[in-house]
Short mmCIF file of C-alpha atoms in Angstrom, two decimals:
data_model
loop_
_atom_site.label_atom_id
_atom_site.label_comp_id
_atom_site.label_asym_id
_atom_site.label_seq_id
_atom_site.Cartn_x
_atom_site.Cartn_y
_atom_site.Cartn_z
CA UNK B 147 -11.35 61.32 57.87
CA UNK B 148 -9.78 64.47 59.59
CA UNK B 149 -6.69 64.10 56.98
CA UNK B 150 -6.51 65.50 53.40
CA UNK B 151 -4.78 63.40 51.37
CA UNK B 152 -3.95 65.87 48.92
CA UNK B 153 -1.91 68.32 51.25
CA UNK B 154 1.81 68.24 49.50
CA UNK B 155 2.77 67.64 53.39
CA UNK B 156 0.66 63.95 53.83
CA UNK B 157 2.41 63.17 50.24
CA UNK B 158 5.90 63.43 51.62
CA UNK B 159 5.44 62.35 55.29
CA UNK B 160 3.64 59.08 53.19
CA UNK B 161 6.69 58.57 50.64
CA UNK B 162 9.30 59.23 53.80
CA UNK B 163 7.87 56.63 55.67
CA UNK B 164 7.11 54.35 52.58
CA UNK B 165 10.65 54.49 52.01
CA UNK B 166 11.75 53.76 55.54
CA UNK B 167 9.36 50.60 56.04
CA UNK B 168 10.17 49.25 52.83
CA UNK B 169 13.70 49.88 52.97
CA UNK B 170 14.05 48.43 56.61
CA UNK B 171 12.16 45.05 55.79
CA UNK B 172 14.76 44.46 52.46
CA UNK B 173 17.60 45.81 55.12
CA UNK B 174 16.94 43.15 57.25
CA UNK B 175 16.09 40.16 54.76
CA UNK B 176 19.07 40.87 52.85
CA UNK B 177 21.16 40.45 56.20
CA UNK B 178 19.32 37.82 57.80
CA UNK B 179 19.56 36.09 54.62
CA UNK B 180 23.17 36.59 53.42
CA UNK B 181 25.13 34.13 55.20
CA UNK B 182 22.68 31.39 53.24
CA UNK B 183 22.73 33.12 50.48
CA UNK B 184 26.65 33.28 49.95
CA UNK B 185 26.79 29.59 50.63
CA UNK B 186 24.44 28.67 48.06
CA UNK B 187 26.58 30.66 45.58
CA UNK B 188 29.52 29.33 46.96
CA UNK B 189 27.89 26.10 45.97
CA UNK B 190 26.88 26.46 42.60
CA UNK B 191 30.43 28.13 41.86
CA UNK B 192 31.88 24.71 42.80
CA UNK B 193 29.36 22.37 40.75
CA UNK B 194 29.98 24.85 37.84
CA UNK B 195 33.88 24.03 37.95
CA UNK B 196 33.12 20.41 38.41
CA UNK B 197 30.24 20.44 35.81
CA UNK B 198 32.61 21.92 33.26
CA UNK B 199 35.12 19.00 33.47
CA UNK B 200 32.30 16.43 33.57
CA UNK B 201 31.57 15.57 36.83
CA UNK B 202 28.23 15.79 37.05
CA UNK B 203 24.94 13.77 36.90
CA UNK B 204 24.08 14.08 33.56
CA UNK B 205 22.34 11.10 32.72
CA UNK B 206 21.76 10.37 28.93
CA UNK B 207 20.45 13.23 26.88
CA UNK B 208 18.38 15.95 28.46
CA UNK B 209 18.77 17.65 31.55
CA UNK B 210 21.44 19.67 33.11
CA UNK B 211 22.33 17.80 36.83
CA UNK B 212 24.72 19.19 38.81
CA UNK B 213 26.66 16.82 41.87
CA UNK B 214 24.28 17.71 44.32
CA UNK B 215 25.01 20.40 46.83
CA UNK B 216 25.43 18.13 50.06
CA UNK B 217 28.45 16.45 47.95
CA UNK B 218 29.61 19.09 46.16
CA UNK B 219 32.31 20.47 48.85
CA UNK B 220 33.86 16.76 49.34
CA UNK B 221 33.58 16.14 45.34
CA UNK B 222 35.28 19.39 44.85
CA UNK B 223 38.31 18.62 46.94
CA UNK B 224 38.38 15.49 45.72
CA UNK B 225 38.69 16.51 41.58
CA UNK B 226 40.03 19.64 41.89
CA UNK B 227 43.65 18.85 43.03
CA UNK B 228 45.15 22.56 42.48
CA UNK B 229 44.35 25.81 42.35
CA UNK B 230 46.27 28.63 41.10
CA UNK B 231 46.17 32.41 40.65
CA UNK B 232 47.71 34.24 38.03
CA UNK B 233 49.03 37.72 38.59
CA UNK B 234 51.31 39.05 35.99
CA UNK B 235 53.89 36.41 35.48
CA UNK B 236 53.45 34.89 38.95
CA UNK B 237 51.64 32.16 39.86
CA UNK B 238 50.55 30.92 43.01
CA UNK B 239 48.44 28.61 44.63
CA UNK B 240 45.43 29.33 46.42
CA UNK B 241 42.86 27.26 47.68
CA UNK B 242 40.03 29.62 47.62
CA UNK B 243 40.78 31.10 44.01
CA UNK B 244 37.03 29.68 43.30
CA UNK B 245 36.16 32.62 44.84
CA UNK B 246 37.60 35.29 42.87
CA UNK B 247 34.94 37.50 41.15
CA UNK B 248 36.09 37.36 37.39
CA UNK B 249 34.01 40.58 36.75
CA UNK B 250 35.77 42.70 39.44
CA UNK B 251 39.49 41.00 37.94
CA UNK B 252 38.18 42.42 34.55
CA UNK B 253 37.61 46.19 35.71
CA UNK B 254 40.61 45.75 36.65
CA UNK B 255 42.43 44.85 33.62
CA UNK B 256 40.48 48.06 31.69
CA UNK B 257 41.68 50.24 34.48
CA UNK B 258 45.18 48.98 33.40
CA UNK B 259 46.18 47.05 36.45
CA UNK B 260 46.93 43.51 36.74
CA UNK B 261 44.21 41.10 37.58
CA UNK B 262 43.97 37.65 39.15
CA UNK B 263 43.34 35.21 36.82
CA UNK B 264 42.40 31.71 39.02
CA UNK B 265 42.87 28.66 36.95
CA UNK B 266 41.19 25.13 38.33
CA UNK B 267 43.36 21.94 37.67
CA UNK B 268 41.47 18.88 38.33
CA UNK B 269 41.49 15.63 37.57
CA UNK B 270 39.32 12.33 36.35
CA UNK B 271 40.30 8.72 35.53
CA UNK B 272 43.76 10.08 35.15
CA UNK B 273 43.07 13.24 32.93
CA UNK B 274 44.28 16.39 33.35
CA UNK B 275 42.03 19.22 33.26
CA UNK B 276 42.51 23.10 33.41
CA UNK B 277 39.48 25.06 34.10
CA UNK B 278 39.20 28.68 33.63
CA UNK B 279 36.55 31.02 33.96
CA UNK B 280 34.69 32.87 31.70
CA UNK B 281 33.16 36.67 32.23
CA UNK B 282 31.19 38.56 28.84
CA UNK B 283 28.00 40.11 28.21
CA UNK B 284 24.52 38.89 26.28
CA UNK B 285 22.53 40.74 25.04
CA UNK B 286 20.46 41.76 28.58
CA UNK B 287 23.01 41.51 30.92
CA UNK B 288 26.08 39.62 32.19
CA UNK B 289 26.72 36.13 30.66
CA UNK B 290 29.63 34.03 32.66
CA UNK B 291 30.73 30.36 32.83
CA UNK B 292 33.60 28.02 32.82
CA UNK B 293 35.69 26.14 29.87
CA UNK B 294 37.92 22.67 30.15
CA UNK B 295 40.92 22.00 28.24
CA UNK B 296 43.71 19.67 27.96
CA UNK B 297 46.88 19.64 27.38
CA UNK B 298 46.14 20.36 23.68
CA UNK B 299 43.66 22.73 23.66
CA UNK B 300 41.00 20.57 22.94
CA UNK B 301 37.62 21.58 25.22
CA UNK B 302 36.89 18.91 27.47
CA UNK B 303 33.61 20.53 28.80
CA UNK B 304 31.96 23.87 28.74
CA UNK B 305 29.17 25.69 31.33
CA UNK B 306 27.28 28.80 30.65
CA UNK B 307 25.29 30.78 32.91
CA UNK B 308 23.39 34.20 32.63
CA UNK B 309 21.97 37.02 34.00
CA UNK B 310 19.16 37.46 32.18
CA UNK B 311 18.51 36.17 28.71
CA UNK B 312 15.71 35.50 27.05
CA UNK B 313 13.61 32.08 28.15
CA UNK B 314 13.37 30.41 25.41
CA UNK B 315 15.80 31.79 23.20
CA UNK B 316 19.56 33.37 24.89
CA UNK B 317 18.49 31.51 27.88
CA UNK B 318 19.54 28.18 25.96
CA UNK B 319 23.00 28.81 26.12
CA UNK B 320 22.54 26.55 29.50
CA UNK B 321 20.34 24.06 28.07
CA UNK B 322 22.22 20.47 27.04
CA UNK B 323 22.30 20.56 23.77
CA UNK B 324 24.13 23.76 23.01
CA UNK B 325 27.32 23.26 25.82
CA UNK B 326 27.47 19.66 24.32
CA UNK B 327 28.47 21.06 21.40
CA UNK B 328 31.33 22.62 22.34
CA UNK B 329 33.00 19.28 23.81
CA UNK B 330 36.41 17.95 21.06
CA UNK B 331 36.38 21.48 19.76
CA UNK B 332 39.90 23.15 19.59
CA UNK B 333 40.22 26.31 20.41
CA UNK B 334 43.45 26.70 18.36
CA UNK B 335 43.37 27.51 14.48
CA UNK B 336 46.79 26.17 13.89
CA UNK B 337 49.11 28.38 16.52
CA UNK B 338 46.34 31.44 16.39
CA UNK B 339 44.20 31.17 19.73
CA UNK B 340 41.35 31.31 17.59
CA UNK B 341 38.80 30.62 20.68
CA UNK B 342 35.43 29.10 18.96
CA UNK B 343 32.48 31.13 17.64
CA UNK B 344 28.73 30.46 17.53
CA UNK B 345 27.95 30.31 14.30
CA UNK B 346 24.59 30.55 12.50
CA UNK B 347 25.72 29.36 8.85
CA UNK B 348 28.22 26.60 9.84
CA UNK B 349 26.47 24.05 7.68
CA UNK B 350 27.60 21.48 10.59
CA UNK B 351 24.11 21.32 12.22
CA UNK B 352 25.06 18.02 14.04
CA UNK B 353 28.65 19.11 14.84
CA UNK B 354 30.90 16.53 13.46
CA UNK B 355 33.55 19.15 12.52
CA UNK B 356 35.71 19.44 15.50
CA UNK B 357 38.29 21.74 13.90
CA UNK B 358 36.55 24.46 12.42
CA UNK B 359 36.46 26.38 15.55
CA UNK B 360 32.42 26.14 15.30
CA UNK B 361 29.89 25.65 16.79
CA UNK B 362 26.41 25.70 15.33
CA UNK B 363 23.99 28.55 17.00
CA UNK B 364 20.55 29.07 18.87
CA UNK B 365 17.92 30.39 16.90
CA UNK B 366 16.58 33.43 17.74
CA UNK B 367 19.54 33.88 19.67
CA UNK B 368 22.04 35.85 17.61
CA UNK B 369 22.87 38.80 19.93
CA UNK B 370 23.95 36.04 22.96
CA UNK B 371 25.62 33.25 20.54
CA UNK B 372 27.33 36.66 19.81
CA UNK B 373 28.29 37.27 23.01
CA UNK B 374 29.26 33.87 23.69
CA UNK B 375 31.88 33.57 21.14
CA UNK B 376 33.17 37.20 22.38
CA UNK B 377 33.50 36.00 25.99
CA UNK B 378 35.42 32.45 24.94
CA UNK B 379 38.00 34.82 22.59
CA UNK B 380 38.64 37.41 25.45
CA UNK B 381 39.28 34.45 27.57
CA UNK B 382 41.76 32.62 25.73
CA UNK B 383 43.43 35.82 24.81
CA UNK B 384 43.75 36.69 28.31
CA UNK B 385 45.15 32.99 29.24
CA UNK B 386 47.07 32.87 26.19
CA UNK B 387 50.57 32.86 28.39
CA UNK B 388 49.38 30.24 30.75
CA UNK B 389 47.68 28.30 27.71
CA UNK B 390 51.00 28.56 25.92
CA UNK B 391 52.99 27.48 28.74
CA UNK B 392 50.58 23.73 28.82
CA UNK B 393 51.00 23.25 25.44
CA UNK B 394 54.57 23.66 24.77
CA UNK B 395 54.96 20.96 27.62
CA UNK B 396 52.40 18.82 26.46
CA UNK S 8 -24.96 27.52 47.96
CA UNK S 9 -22.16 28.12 45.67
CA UNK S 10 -18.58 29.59 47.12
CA UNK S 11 -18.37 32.35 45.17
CA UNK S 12 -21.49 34.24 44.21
CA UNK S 13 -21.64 35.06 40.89
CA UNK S 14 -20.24 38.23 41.04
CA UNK S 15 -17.30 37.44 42.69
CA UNK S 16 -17.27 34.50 40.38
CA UNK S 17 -16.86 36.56 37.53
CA UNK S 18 -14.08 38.82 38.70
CA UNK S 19 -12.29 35.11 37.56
CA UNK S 20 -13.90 33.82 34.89
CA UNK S 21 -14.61 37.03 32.73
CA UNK S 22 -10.65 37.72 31.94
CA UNK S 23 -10.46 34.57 31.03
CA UNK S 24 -12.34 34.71 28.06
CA UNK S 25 -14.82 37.69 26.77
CA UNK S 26 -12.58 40.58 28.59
CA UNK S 27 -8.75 38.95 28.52
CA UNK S 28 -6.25 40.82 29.26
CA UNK S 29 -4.03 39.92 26.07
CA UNK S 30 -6.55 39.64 23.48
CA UNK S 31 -9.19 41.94 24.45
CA UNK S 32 -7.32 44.68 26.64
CA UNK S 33 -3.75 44.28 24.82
CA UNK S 34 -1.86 44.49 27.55
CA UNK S 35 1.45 42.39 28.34
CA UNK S 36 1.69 42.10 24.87
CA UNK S 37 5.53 42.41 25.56
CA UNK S 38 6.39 39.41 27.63
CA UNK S 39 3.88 37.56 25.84
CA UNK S 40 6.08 38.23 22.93
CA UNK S 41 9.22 37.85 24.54
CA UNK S 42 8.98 34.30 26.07
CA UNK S 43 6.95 32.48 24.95
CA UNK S 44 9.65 30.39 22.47
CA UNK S 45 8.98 27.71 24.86
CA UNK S 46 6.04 25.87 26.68
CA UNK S 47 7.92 25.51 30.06
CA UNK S 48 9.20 29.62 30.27
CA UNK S 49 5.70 30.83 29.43
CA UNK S 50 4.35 28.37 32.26
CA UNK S 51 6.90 29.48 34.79
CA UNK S 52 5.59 33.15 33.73
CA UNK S 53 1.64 32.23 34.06
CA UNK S 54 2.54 31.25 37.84
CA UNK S 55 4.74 33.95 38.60
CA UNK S 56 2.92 36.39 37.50
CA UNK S 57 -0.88 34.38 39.15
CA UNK S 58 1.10 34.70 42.64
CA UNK S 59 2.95 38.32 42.46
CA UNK S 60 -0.95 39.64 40.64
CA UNK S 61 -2.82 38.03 43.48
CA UNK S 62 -0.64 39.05 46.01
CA UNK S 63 -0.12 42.51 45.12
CA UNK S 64 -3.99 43.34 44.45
CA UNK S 65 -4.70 42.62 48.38
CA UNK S 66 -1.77 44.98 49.46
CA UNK S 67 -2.53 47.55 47.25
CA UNK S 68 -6.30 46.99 48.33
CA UNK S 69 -5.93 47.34 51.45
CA UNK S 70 -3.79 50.28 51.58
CA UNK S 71 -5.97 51.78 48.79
CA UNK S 72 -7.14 54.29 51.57
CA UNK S 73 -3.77 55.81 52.48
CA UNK S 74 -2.44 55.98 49.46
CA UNK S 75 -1.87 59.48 48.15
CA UNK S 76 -2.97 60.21 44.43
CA UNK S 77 -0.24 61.76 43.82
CA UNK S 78 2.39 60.02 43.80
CA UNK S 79 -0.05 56.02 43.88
CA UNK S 80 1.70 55.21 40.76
CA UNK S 81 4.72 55.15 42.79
CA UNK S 82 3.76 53.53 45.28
CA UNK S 83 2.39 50.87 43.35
CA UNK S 84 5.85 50.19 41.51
CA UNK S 85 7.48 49.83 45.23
CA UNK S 86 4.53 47.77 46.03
CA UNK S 87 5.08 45.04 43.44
CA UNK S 88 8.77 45.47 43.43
CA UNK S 89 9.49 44.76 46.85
CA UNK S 90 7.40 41.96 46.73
CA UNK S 91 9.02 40.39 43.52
CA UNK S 92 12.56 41.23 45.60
CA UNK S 93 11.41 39.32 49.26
CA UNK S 94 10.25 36.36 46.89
CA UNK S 95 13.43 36.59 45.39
CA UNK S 96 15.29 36.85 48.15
CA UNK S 97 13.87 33.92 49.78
CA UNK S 98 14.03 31.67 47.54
CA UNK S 99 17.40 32.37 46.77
CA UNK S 100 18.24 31.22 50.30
CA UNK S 101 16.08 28.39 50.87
CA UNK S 102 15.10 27.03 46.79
CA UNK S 103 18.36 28.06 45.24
CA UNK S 104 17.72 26.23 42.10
CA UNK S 105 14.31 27.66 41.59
CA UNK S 106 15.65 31.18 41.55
CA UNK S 107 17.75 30.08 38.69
CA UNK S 108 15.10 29.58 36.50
CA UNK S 109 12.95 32.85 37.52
CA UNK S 110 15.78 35.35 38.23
CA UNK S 111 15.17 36.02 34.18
CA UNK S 112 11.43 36.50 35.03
CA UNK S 113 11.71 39.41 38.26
CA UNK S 114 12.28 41.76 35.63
CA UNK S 115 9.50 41.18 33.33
CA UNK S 116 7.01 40.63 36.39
CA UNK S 117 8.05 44.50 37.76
CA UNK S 118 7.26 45.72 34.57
CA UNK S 119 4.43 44.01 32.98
CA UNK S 120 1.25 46.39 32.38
CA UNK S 121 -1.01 43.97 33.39
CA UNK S 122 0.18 44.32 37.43
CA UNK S 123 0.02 48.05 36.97
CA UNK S 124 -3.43 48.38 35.01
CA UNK S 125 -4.93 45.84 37.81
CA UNK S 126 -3.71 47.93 40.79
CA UNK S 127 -4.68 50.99 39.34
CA UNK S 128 -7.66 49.98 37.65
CA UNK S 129 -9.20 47.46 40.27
CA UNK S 130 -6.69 47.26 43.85
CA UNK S 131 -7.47 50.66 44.32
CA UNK S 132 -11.25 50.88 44.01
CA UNK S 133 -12.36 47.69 45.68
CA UNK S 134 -11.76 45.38 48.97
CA UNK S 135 -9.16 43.00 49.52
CA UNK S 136 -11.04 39.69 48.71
CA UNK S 137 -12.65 40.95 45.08
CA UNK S 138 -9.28 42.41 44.09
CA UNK S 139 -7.52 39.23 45.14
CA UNK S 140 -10.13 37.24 42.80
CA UNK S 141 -9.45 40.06 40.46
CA UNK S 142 -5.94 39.38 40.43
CA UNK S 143 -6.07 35.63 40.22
CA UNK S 144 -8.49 35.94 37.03
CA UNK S 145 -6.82 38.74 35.67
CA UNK S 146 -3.30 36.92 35.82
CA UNK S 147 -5.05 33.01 35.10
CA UNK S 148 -6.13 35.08 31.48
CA UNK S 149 -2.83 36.38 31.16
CA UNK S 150 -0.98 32.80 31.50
CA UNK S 151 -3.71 31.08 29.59
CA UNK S 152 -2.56 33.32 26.20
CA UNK S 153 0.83 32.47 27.20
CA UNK S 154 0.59 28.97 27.35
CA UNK S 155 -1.49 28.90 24.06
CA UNK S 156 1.13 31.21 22.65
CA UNK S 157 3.96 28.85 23.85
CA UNK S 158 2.55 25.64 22.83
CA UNK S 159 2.11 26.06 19.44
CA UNK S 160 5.77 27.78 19.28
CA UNK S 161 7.98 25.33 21.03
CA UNK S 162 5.68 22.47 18.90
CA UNK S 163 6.09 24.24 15.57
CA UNK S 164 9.06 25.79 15.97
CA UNK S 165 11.16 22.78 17.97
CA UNK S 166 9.23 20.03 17.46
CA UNK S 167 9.16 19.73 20.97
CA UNK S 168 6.58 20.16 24.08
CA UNK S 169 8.36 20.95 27.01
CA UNK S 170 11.74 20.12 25.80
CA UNK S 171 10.79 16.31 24.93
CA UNK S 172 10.54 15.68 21.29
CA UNK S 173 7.03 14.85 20.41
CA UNK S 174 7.64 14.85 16.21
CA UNK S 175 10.28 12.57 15.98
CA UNK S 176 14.37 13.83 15.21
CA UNK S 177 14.75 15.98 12.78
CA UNK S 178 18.57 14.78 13.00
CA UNK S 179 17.97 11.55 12.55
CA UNK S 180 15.05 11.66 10.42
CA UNK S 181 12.44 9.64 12.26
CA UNK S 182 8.74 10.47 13.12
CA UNK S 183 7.12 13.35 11.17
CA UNK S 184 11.19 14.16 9.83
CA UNK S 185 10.98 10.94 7.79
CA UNK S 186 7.99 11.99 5.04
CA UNK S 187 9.90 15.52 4.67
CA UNK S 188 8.05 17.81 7.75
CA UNK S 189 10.67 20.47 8.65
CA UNK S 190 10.80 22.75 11.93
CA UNK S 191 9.79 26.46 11.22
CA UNK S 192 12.83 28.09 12.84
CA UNK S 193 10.59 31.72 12.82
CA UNK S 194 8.43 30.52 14.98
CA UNK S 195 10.99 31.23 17.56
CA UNK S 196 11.42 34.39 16.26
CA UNK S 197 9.02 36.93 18.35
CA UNK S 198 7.10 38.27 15.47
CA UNK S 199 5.03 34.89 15.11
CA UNK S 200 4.03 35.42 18.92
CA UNK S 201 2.24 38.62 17.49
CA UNK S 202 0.87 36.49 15.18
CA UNK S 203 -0.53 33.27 17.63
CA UNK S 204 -2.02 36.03 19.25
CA UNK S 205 -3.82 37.34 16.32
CA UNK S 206 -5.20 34.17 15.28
CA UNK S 207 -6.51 33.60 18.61
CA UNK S 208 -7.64 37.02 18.83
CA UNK S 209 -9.44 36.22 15.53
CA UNK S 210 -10.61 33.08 16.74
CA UNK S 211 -12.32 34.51 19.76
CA UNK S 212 -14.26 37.22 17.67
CA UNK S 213 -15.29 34.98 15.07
CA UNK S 214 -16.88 32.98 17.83
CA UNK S 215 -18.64 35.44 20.09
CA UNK S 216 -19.25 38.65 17.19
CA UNK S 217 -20.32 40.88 20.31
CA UNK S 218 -17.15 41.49 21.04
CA UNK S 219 -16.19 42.96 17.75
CA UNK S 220 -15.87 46.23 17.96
CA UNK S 221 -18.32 49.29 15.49
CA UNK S 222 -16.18 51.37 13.44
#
């Protein structure tokens, strides 16, 4: 061949074009794809709100089932009955507060503004339910999920979700068994918002303490169940108004 | 007539025993390490990494010719990146769910040694079709340590194969629980992967002595 590959000049002309191709074929996937993409998200935002106060398709032990995602939107409206945002000491209603982006309200909050804080009230068989969301870190990356309480502080339902932990191990803060847990725990240690750790020497292995503000941990997973407990104390501390409101009513 | 001769035959079969990746080459020793806590993850991994292997060896094949030596290395990481990224992508539109469970995996697939040694080693010397077998054997090798690895983990270590409990409860005491068997909680830890392996490295030698090496 008439071209020599090792000329500095084929090496860049190769890497600038390299660069365009492969740039212009993720370019256009990402936008042909986004509109899908967003919906899907949209989707599993909605079955992790309703998952978190129970409605879901869990059936026995196992498995993790969400509503599926041709229901979800209908199911949604029909459990969740209100939506609010909170903003300082205002609060307002907003029917798309699902879609507020609790990492973006919490660089917020460190750059000392004011963030939106969206709450979820739904409710089953006549139960009152107040959802909030959840934003921390594991020990890869970016850990998130939502909480249920009642009236009393008393958790109702939990879902975790995550970036990227390890299969196997930090990965299992999804799996059954460990969310499960966290259902009849208070999150109050008398009037301290005491939020509920993941603890490795609990001595409660099957869980039957609900007041110890426990629960017991993954193996393997210290550096996550860390992180878990981390993300459910920031969150109550940064509810604690709204949370204080509920239960001096209630 | 056969459909692969045997050469081509044993671009597949050979990593899968006397010149595996894992145990013989020591590479991916990482993510074998990492995920293998569980039978289903290191599955999940074996395919991944069988499609995004197979996949990449023909590209990088058949642009073996254009590629400057310079910078191939590069080229080979955007190679197997943007691959792992349209998969992504994709199903992330169209299998939502299944991008759940390998969204953990893109990262360990972009940087596992085995994709990189292949390409360099193999992709770039040889045709499309032989580094395609290449990277199906090379990657089949891979995922059969893993699986191994992962077996005996999640069954030791949970009591469980593929999440269903195959010992009994150790809560409730039934099955194996009920004449005192306990769970080893390390082997979830990562340092008994290292140690699966070595057994099976052992195992391997012990049974074929040409492959140990002379001091």
């Amino acid at each position: 061949m008439a071209i020599n590959k090792e000329k500095n000049t084929y090496t860049v002309i190769f890497a600038a074009l390299m660069v365009v191709v492969v740039g212009s074929v993720l370019a256009y996937l990402a936008s042909a794809l986004r509109e899908r993409i967003r919906e899907n998200e949209r989707f599993e935002k909605q079955q992790n709100i309703l998952y978190a106060m129970g409605v879901n398709q869990n059936d026995g032990p196992g498995a993790v089932s969400f509503i599926p995602t041709d229901r979800v939107e209908v199911e949604f409206g029909n459990y969740i009955k209100e939506q609010l945002v909170i903003e300082g000491d205002q609060i307002t209603r907003d029917d798309e507060a699902y879609l507020i982006d609790m990492k973006k309200q919490l660089d917020v909050l460190k750059n000392g503004g004011t963030p939106k804080l969206p709450v979820f009230i739904g409710e089953k068989d006549g139960k009152k339910y107040h959802i909030v969301p959840m934003y921390g870190k594991g020990l890869w990356d970016a850990i998130w999920g939502f909480i249920a309480l009642d009236d009393k502080m008393v958790v109702q339902g939990v879902y975790f979700d995550h970036k990227g932990e390890t299969p196997g191990l930090g990965a299992n803060i999804k799996a059954r068994y460990f969310m499960d847990d966290f259902t009849g725990e208070t999150i109050m240690d008398g009037t301290e918002y005491a939020g509920i750790s993941v603890a490795k020497g609990n001595n409660d292995p099957v869980n039957e303490n609900k007041e110890d503000n426990e629960v017991d941990a993954l193996a393997g997973a210290t550096i996550t169940g860390n992180g878990v407990s981390a993300m459910i104390k920031k969150t109550v501390t940064l509810y604690k108004g709204y949370l204080e409101t509920l239960r001096n009513k209630g | 007539m056969a459909l692969l001769s045997k050469k081509d035959s044993n671009l597949i079969l050979d990593p899968l025993a006397d010149n595996n990746p894992i145990t013989i080459q020591v590479l991916g020793i990482c993510s074998a390490l990492a995920i293998t806590a569980e039978l289903n993850a290191s599955i999940v991994m074996a395919l991944s990494v069988i499609f995004v292997l197979g996949l990449g060896n023909v590209v990088i094949s058949l642009m073996r010719n254009i590629i400057p030596s310079k910078i191939r290395i590069i080229v080979q990481l955007v190679v197997v990146a943007t691959l792992v990224i349209i998969v992504d992508q994709v199903l992330k539109a169209f299998a939502y769910e299944l991008s759940k469970t390998l969204a953990v995996f893109v990262g360990l697939i972009i940087t596992n040694c085995i994709i990189m040694g292949r390409f360099e080693a193999f992709a770039l010397g040889n045709g499309p079709w032989r580094s395609f077998l290449d990277g199906i054997g090379n990657a089949a090798g891979y995922g059969l340590i893993l699986i191994i690895v992962g077996f005996f983990r999640e069954l030791l270590g949970s009591g469980t194969l593929l999440g269903f409990p195959v010992l009994g409860d150790p809560i409730a005491k039934t099955g194996l629980y009920a004449i005192g068997y306990e769970n080893n909680g390390f082997m979830l830890l990562s340092p008994m992967a290292l140690i699966v392996v070595g057994i099976i490295i052992w195992v391997q030698r012990t049974r074929n002595p040409a492959l140990v090496e002379e001091n």
